[in-house]
Coordinates of C-alpha atoms in Angstrom, one line a residue:
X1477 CA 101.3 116.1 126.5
X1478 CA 98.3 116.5 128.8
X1479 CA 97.0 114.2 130.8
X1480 CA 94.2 112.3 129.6
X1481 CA 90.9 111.5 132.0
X1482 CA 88.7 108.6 131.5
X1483 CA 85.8 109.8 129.8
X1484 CA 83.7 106.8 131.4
X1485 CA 83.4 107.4 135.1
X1486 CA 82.5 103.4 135.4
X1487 CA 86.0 102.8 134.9
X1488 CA 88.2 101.2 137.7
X1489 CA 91.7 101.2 137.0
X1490 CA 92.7 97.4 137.2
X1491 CA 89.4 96.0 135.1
X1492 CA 88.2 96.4 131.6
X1493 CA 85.1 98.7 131.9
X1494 CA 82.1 96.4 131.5
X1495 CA 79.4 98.9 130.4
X1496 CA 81.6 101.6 127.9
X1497 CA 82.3 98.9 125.0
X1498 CA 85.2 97.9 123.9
X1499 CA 88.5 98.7 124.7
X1500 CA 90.3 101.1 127.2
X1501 CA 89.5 104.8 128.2
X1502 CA 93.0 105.9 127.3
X1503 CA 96.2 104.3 126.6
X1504 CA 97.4 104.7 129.9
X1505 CA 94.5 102.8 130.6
X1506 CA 95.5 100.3 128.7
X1507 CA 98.8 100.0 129.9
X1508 CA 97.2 98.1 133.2
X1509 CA 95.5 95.8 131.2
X1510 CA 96.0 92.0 131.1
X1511 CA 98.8 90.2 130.4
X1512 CA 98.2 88.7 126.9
X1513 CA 98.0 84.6 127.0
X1514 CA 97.1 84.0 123.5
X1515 CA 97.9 85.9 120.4
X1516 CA 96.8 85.2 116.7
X1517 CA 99.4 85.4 113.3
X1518 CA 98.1 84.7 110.3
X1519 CA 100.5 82.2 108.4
X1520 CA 101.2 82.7 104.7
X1521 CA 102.2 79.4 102.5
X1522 CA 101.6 81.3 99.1
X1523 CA 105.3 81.0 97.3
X1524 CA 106.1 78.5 99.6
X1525 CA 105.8 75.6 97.3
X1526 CA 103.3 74.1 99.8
X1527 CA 99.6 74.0 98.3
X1528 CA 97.7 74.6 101.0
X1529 CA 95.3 77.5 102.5
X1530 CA 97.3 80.1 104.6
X1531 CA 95.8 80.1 108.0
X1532 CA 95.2 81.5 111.4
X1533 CA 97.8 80.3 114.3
X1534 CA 96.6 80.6 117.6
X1535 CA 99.7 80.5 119.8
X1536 CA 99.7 80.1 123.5
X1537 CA 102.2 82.7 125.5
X1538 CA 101.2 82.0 129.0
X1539 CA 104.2 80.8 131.1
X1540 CA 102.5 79.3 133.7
X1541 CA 100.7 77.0 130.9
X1542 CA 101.2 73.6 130.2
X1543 CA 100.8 74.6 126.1
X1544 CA 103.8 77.5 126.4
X1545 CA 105.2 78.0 123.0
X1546 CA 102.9 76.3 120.9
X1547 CA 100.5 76.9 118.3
X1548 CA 97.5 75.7 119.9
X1549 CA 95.0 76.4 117.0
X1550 CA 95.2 76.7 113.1
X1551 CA 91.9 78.3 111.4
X1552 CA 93.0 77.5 107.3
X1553 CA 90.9 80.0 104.9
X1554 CA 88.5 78.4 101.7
X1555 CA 91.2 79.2 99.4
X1556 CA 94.8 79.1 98.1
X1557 CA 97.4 81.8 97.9
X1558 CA 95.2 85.0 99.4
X1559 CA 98.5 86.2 101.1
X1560 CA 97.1 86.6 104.5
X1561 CA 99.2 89.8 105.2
X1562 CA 97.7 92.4 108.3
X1563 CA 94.5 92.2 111.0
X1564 CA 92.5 94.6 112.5
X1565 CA 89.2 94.7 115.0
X1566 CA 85.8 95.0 114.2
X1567 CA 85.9 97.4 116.8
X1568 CA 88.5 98.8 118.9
X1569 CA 89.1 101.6 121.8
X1570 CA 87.7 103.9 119.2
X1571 CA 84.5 103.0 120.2
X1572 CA 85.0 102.7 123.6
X1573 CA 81.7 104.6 125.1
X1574 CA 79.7 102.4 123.1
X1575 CA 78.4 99.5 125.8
X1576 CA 76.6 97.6 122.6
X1577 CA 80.1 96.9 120.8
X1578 CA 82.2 94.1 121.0
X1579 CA 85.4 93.4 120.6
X1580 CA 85.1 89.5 118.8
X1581 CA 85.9 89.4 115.1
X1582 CA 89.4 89.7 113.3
X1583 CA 89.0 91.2 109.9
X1584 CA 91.6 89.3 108.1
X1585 CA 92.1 91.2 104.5
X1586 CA 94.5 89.3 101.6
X1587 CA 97.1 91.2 100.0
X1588 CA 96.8 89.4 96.7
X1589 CA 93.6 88.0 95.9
X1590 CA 91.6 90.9 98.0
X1591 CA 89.5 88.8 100.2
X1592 CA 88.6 89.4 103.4
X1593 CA 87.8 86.9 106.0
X1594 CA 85.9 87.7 109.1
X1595 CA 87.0 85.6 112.0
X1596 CA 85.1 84.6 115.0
X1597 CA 87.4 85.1 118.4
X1598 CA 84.9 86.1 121.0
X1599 CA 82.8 82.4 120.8
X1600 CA 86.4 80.4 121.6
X1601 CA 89.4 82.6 122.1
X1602 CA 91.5 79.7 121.8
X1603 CA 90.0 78.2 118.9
X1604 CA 88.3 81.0 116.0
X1605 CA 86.6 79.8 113.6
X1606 CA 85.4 81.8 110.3
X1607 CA 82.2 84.2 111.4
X1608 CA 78.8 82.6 110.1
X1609 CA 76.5 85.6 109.3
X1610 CA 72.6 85.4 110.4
X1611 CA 71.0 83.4 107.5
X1612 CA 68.2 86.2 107.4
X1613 CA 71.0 89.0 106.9
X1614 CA 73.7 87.8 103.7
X1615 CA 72.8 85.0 101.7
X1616 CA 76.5 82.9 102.4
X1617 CA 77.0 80.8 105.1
X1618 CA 80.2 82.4 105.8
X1619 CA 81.0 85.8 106.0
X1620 CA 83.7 86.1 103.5
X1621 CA 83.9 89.3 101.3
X1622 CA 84.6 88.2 97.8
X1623 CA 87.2 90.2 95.6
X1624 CA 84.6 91.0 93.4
X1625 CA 82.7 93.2 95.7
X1626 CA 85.5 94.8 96.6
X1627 CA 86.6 95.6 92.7
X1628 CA 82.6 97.0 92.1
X1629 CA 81.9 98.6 94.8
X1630 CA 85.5 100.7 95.1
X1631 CA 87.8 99.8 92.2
X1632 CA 90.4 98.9 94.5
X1633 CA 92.2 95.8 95.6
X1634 CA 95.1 94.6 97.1
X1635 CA 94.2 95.0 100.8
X1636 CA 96.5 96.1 103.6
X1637 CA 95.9 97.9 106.7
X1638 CA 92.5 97.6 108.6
X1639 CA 91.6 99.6 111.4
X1640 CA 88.0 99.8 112.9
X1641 CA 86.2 103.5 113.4
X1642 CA 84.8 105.3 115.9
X1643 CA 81.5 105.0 113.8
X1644 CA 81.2 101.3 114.0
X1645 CA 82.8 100.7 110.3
X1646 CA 85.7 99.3 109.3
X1647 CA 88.3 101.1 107.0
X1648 CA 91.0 99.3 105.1
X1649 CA 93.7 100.4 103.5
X1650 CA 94.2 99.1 99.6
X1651 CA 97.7 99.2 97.2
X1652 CA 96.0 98.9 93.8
X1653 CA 93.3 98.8 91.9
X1654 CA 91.7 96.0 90.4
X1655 CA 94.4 95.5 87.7
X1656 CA 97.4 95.7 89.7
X1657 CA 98.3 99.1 89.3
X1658 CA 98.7 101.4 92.2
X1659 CA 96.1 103.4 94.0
X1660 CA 96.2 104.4 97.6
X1661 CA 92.2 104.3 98.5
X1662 CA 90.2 103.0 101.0
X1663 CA 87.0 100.4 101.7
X1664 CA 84.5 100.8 104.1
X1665 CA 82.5 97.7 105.4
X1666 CA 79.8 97.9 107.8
X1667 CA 81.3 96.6 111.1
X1668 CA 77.8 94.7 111.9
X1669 CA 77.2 92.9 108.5
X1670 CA 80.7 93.1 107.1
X1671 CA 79.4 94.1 103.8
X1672 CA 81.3 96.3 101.4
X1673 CA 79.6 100.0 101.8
X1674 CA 82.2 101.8 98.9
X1675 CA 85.2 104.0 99.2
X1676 CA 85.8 106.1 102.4
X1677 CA 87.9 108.9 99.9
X1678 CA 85.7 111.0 97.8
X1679 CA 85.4 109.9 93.9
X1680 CA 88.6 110.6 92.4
X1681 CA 90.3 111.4 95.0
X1682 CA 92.5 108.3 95.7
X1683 CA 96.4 108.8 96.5
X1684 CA 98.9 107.9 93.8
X1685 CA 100.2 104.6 96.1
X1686 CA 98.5 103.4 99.2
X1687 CA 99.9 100.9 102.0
X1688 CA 99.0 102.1 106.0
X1689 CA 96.9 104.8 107.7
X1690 CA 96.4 106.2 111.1
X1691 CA 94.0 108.5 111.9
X1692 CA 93.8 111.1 114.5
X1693 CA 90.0 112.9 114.9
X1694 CA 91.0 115.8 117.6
X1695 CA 93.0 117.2 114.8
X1696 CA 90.5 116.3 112.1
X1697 CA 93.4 114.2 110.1
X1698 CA 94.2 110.7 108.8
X1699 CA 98.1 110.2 107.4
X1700 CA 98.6 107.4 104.8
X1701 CA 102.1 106.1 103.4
X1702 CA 103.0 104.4 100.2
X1703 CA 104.7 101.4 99.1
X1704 CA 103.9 100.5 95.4
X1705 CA 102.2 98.8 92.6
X1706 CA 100.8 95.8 93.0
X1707 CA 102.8 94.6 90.2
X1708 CA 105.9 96.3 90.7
X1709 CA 105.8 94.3 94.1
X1710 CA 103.9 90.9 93.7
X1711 CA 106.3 88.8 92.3
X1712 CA 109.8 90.4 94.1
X1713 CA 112.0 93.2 94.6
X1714 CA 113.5 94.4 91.4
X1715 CA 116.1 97.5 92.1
X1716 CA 115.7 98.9 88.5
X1717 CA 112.0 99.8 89.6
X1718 CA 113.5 102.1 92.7
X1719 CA 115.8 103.9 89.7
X1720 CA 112.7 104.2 87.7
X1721 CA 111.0 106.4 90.5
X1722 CA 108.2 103.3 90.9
X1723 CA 108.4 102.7 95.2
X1724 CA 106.9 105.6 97.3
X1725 CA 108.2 108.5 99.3
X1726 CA 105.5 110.7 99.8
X1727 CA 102.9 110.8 103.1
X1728 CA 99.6 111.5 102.4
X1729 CA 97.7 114.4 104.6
X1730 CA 93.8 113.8 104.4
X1731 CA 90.8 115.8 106.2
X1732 CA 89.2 113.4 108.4
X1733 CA 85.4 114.9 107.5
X1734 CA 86.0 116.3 104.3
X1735 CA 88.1 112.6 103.2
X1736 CA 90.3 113.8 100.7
X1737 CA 93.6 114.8 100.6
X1738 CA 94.9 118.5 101.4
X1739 CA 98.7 117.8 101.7
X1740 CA 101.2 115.7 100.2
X1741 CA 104.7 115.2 101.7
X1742 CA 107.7 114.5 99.8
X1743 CA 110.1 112.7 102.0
X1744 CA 113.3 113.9 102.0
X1745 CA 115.7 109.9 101.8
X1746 CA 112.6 108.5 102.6
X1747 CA 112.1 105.8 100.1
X1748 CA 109.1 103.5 100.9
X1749 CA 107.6 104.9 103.7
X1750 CA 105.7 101.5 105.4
X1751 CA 104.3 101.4 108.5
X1752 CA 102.8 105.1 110.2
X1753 CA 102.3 105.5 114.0
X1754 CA 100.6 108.8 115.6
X1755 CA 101.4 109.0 119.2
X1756 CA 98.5 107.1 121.3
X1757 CA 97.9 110.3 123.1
X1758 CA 94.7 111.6 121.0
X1759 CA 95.5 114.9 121.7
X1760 CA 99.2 114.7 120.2
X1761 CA 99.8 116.1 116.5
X1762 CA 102.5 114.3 115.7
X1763 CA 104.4 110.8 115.2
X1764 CA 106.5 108.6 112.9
X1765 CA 107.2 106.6 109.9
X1766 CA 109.2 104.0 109.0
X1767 CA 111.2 104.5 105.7
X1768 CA 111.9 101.1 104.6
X1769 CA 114.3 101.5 101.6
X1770 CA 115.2 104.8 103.2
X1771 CA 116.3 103.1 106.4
X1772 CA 115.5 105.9 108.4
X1773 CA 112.6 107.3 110.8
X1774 CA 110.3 110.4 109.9
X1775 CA 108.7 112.3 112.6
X1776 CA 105.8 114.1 111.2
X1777 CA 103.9 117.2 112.9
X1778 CA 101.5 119.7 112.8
X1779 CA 102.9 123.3 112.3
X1780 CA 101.1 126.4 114.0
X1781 CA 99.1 127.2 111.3
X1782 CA 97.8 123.8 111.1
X1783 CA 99.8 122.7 108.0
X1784 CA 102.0 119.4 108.3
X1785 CA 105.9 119.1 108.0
X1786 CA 108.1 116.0 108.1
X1787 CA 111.7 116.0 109.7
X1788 CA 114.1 112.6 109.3
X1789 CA 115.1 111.9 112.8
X1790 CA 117.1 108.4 112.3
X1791 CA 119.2 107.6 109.9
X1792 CA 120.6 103.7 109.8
X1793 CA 123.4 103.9 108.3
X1794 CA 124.1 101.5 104.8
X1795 CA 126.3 98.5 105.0
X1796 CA 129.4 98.2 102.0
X1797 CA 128.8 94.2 101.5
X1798 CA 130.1 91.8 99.0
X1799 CA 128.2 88.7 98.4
X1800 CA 124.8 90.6 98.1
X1801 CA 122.3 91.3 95.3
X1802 CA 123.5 95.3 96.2
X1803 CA 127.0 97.0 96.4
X1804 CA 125.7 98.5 100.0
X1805 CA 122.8 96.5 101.8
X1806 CA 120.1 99.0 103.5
X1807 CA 118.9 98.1 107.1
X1808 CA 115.3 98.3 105.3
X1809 CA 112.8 99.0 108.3
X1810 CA 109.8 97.1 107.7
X1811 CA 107.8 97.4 111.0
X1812 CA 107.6 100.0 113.9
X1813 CA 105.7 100.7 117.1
X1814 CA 105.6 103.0 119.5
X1815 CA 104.5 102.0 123.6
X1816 CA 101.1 102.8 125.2
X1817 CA 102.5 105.2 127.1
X1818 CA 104.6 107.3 124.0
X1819 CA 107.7 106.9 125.7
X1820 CA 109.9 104.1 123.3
X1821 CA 109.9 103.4 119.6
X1822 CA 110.6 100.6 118.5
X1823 CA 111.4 98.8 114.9
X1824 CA 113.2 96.7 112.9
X1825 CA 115.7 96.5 110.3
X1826 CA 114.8 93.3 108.4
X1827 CA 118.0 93.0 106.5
X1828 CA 120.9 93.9 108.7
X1829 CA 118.6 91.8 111.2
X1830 CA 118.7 94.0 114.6
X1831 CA 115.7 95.0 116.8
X1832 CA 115.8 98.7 118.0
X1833 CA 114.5 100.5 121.1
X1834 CA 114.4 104.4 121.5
X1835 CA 113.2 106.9 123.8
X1836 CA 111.1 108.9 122.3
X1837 CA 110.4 111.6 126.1
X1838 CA 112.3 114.2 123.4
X1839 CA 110.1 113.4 120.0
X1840 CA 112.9 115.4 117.8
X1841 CA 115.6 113.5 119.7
X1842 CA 115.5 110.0 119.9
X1843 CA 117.8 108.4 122.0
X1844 CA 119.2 104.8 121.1
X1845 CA 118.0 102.9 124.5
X1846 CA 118.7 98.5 123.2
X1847 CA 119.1 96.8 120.3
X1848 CA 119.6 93.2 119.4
X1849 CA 120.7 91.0 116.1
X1850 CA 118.5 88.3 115.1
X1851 CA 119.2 86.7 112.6
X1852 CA 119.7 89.0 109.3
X1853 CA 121.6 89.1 106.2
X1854 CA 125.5 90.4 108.0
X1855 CA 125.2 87.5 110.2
X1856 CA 129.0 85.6 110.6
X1857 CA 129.5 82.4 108.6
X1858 CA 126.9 83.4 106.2
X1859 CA 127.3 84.4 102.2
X1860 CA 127.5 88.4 103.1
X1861 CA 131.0 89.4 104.0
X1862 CA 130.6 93.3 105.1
X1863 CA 133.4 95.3 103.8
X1864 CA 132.6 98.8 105.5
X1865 CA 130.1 99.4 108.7
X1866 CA 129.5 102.6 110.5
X1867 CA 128.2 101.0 113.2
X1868 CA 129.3 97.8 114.2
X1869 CA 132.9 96.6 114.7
X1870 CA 132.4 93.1 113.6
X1871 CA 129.7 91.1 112.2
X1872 CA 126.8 90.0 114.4
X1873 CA 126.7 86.3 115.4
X1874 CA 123.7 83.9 114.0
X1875 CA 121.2 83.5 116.5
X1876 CA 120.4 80.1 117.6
X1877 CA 117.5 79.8 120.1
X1878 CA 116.6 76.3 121.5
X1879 CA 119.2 74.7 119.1
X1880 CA 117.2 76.5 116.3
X1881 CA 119.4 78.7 114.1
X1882 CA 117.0 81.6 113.0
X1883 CA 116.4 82.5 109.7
X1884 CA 114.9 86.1 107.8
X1885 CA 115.5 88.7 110.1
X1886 CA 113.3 91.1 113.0
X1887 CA 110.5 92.0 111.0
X1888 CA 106.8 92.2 112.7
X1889 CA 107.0 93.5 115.9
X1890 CA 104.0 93.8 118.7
X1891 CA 104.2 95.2 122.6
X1892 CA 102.4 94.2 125.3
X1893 CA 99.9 96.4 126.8
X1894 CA 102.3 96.9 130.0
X1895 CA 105.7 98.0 127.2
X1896 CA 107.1 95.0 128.5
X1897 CA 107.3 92.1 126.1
X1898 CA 108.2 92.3 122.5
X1899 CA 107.3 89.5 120.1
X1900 CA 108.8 89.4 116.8
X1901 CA 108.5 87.5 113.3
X1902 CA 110.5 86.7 110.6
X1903 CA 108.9 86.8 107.0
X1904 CA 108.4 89.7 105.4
X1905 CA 106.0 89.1 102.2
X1906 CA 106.5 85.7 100.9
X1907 CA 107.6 87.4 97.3
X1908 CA 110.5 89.0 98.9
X1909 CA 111.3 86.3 101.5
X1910 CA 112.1 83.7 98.8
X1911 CA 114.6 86.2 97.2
X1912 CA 116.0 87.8 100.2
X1913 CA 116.1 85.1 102.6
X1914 CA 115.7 81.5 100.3
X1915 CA 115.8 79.6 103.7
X1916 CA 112.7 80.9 105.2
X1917 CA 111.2 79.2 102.8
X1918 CA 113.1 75.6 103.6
X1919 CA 113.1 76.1 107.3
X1920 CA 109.9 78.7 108.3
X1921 CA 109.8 81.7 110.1
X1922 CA 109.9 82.0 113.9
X1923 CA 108.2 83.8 116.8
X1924 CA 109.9 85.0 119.6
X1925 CA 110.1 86.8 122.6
X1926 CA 112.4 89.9 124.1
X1927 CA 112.0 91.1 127.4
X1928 CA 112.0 94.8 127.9
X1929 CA 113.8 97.2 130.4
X1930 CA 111.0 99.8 130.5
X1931 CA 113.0 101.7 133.3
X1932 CA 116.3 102.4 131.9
X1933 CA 115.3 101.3 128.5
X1934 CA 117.3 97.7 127.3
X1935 CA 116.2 94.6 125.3
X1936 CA 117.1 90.7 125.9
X1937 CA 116.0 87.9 124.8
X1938 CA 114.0 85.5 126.0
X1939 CA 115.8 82.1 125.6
X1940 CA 113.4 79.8 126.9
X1941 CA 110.8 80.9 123.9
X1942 CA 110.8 80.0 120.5
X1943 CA 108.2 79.2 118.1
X1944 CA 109.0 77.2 115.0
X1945 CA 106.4 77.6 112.3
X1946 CA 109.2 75.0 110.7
X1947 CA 107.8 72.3 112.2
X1948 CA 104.1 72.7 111.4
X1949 CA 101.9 69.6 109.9
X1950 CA 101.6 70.9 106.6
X1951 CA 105.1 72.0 106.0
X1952 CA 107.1 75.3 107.0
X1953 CA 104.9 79.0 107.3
X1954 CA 105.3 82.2 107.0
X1955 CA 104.2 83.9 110.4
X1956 CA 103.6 87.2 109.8
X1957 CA 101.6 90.2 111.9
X1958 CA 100.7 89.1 116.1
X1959 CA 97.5 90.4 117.9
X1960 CA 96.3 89.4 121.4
X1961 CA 92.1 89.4 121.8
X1962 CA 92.0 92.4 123.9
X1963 CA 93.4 95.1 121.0
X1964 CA 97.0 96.3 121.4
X1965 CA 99.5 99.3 120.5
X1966 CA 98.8 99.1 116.9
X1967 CA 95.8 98.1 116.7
X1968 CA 93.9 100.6 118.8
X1969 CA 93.0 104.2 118.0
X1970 CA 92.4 106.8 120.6
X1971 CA 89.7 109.6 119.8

């Protein structure tokens, strides 16, 4: 694609640029930004069986210190079972020639009771705390959005995806309505104040299904995907509801001014499309989807005439299993990512439990560059005897890190900013954990570390780092989505 410039001539290439706001000029920019030393998961103990507040873990990933490995920090929430799920910014790169922007709260929304939290990070990196609004500006102490304005002011709920605009607001992404039934909308909140301003989509013009978003303002567009009802999906996976036509396969095409929809795109095998990803170049028209149920990778792209089209361009093969809720176990991709730099895709396949890399240089062609098991369903010694594989010659050995034998599988995935570092979690959504994998529950999810071969393209893991959410004081967590303070590949948007 072509080569981006800075648009801020203040910027030197090894510093963060101190007077254009937040963020980085470009992702190449980015890509020379600092190694991360802290990042932030929100931890889920909603179906756990532990009655406590999910929280915010602060974990500590610098080598050279003394805390390596550890959760250095836990922020609980006011409230019980809020299904901490996603985080986004309240500003990000999108707003990067804006000097009066920070980059210093977390917008934490719930997937199940709708809240959202605001979170402090710029005061003590190390230690957030929940954001206290001006006394003169909101009359509560703390600034925590409250379900209800969220049901008034949009009629939506269920909250998902948040990612912050070039405006100054902050969009997320919503699975329902009030009620539970699906509805793929979105809700604005002012990024100063954090208070609900309405729907982003014009009135009545909501998608059928709503999960994640990415938008892309050079070609005027935002893509949303689907997964389903609130309460086809709250309290498990039931495979009658994928017969009755309930999960989603469709992408969403929306004019970025106009906000409402102007193409829909049936997806051919794609069942539950999850997590989208345009390429970070700003000027690229194209990019991917991961097809959970599906198991396979969409590239979507603009067409000359300046319609969209969707092409599958992975496939992961089924497994033929015995000992499973299925006759044939999916690899179910739940998370993907693509590098600063557009070069490698990655994602993971939750239930056959490998982590993949891919060069992406030929978008129509990826190329299988690493891949590596952890944990998963197929794993030897375990309940699931695979009876026919078109990929693997044997079944995949558990993993045991630091005498810890991993349970769940590869499911959230972040990069560093330099594409060399991968961290991973376990838990999926605590519904589905406790029926896929019953011993994340017992044992907690971990966090760990791969190392990347960004030259030849590779993965291995890092056995010196584990962290056990197993072990923490209130009893085992659900780790779910990482972000470092300084934005990273899925958080920030280009424009």
């Amino acid at each position: 694609g072509p080569k981006l410039q800075p648009t801020c001539p203040l910027v030197s290439t090894a510093t963060k640029c101190g007077q254009c706001g937040p963020g980085y000029a470009t992702p190449l920019e980015a890509m020379k930004g600092p190694r991360e030393e802290i990042v932030y998961l929100p931890c889920i103990y909603r179906n756990t069986g532990t009655e406590a507040p999910d929280y915010l873990a602060t974990v500590d990933v610098d080598p050279k210190s003394p805390q390596y490995c550890q959760v250095i920090h836990r922020l609980p929430m006011p409230n019980l079972k809020d299904e901490l799920h996603h985080s986004g910014w309240n500003t990000c790169s999108s707003c990067f020639g804006d000097s009066s922007k920070s980059r210093t709260k977390l917008v934490l929304p719930s997937l199940i009771s709708s809240r959202i939290y605001i979170v402090d990070v710029g005061s003590e990196p190390r230690a957030p705390k929940l954001h206290k609004a001006h006394a003169e500006a909101i009359p509560h102490p703390l600034q925590v959005v409250e379900p209800k304005d969220v049901h008034a002011k949009c009629d939506l709920g269920y909250l998902h995806t948040s990612h912050c605009l070039a405006n100054g607001e902050v969009m997320i992404s919503a699975l329902g309505d009030p009620k539970g039934n699906s509805k793929g909308g979105f809700v604005l909140l002012d990024g100063e104040t954090f208070e609900v301003k309405g729907s982003w989509e014009r009135p009545g013009s909501a998608a059928p299904m709503g999960y994640d978003f990415w938008y892309q303002p050079r070609h005027n567009v935002m893509i949303s995907t689907e997964w389903a009802a609130p309460n086809v999906i709250r309290d498990g996976f039931n495979p009658a509801d994928v017969e009755a036509g309930l999960y989603g396969s469709h992408l969403h095409v929306w004019d970025w001014q106009r906000h409402e929809i102007i193409q829909t795109l049936p997806l051919k095998d794609g069942l539950i499309p999850l997590e989208i990803r345009f390429l970070h170049n700003p000027a690229a028209a194209q990019g991917f989807v991961g097809c959970a149920l599906g198991s396979n990778i969409q590239r979507f792209y603009k067409n000359e005439g300046g319609t969209w089209s969707v092409e599958k361009v992975i496939q992961v093969p089924p497994k033929k299993v015995k000992g499973w809720m299925l006759p044939e176990m999916p690899g179910l991709i739940t998370d993907i990512l693509l590098s600063l730099d557009d070069r490698f895709l990655y994602f993971s396949n939750w239930l056959h439990g490998d982590l993949r890399q891919y060069d992406i240089s030929d978008p129509q062609r990826p190329r299988l560059t690493g891949q590596l098991f952890i944990g998963g369903s197929i794993a030897k010694g375990g309940p699931v005897q695979v009876l026919e594989d078109q990929e693997l010659q044997g079944q995949p050995e558990p993993l045991v890190v630091k005498g810890k034998r991993v349970a769940g599988g590869p499911q959230m995935i972040q990069l560093s900013l330099d594409g060399k570092r991968l961290y991973v979690t376990t838990s999926l959504y605590s519904a589905w954990d406790k029926q896929f994998y019953p011993e994340l529950i017992r044992e907690g999810s971990v966090m760990l570390q791969i190392d990347v071969d960004t030259v030849k393209g590779g993965l291995r893991l890092n056995p010196n780092f584990l962290v056990d959410f197993g072990k923490e004081p209130l009893g085992p967590a659900l780790a779910h989505e990482l972000r470092y303070p300084g934005g990273d590949c899925s958080s920030d948007i280009w424009i």
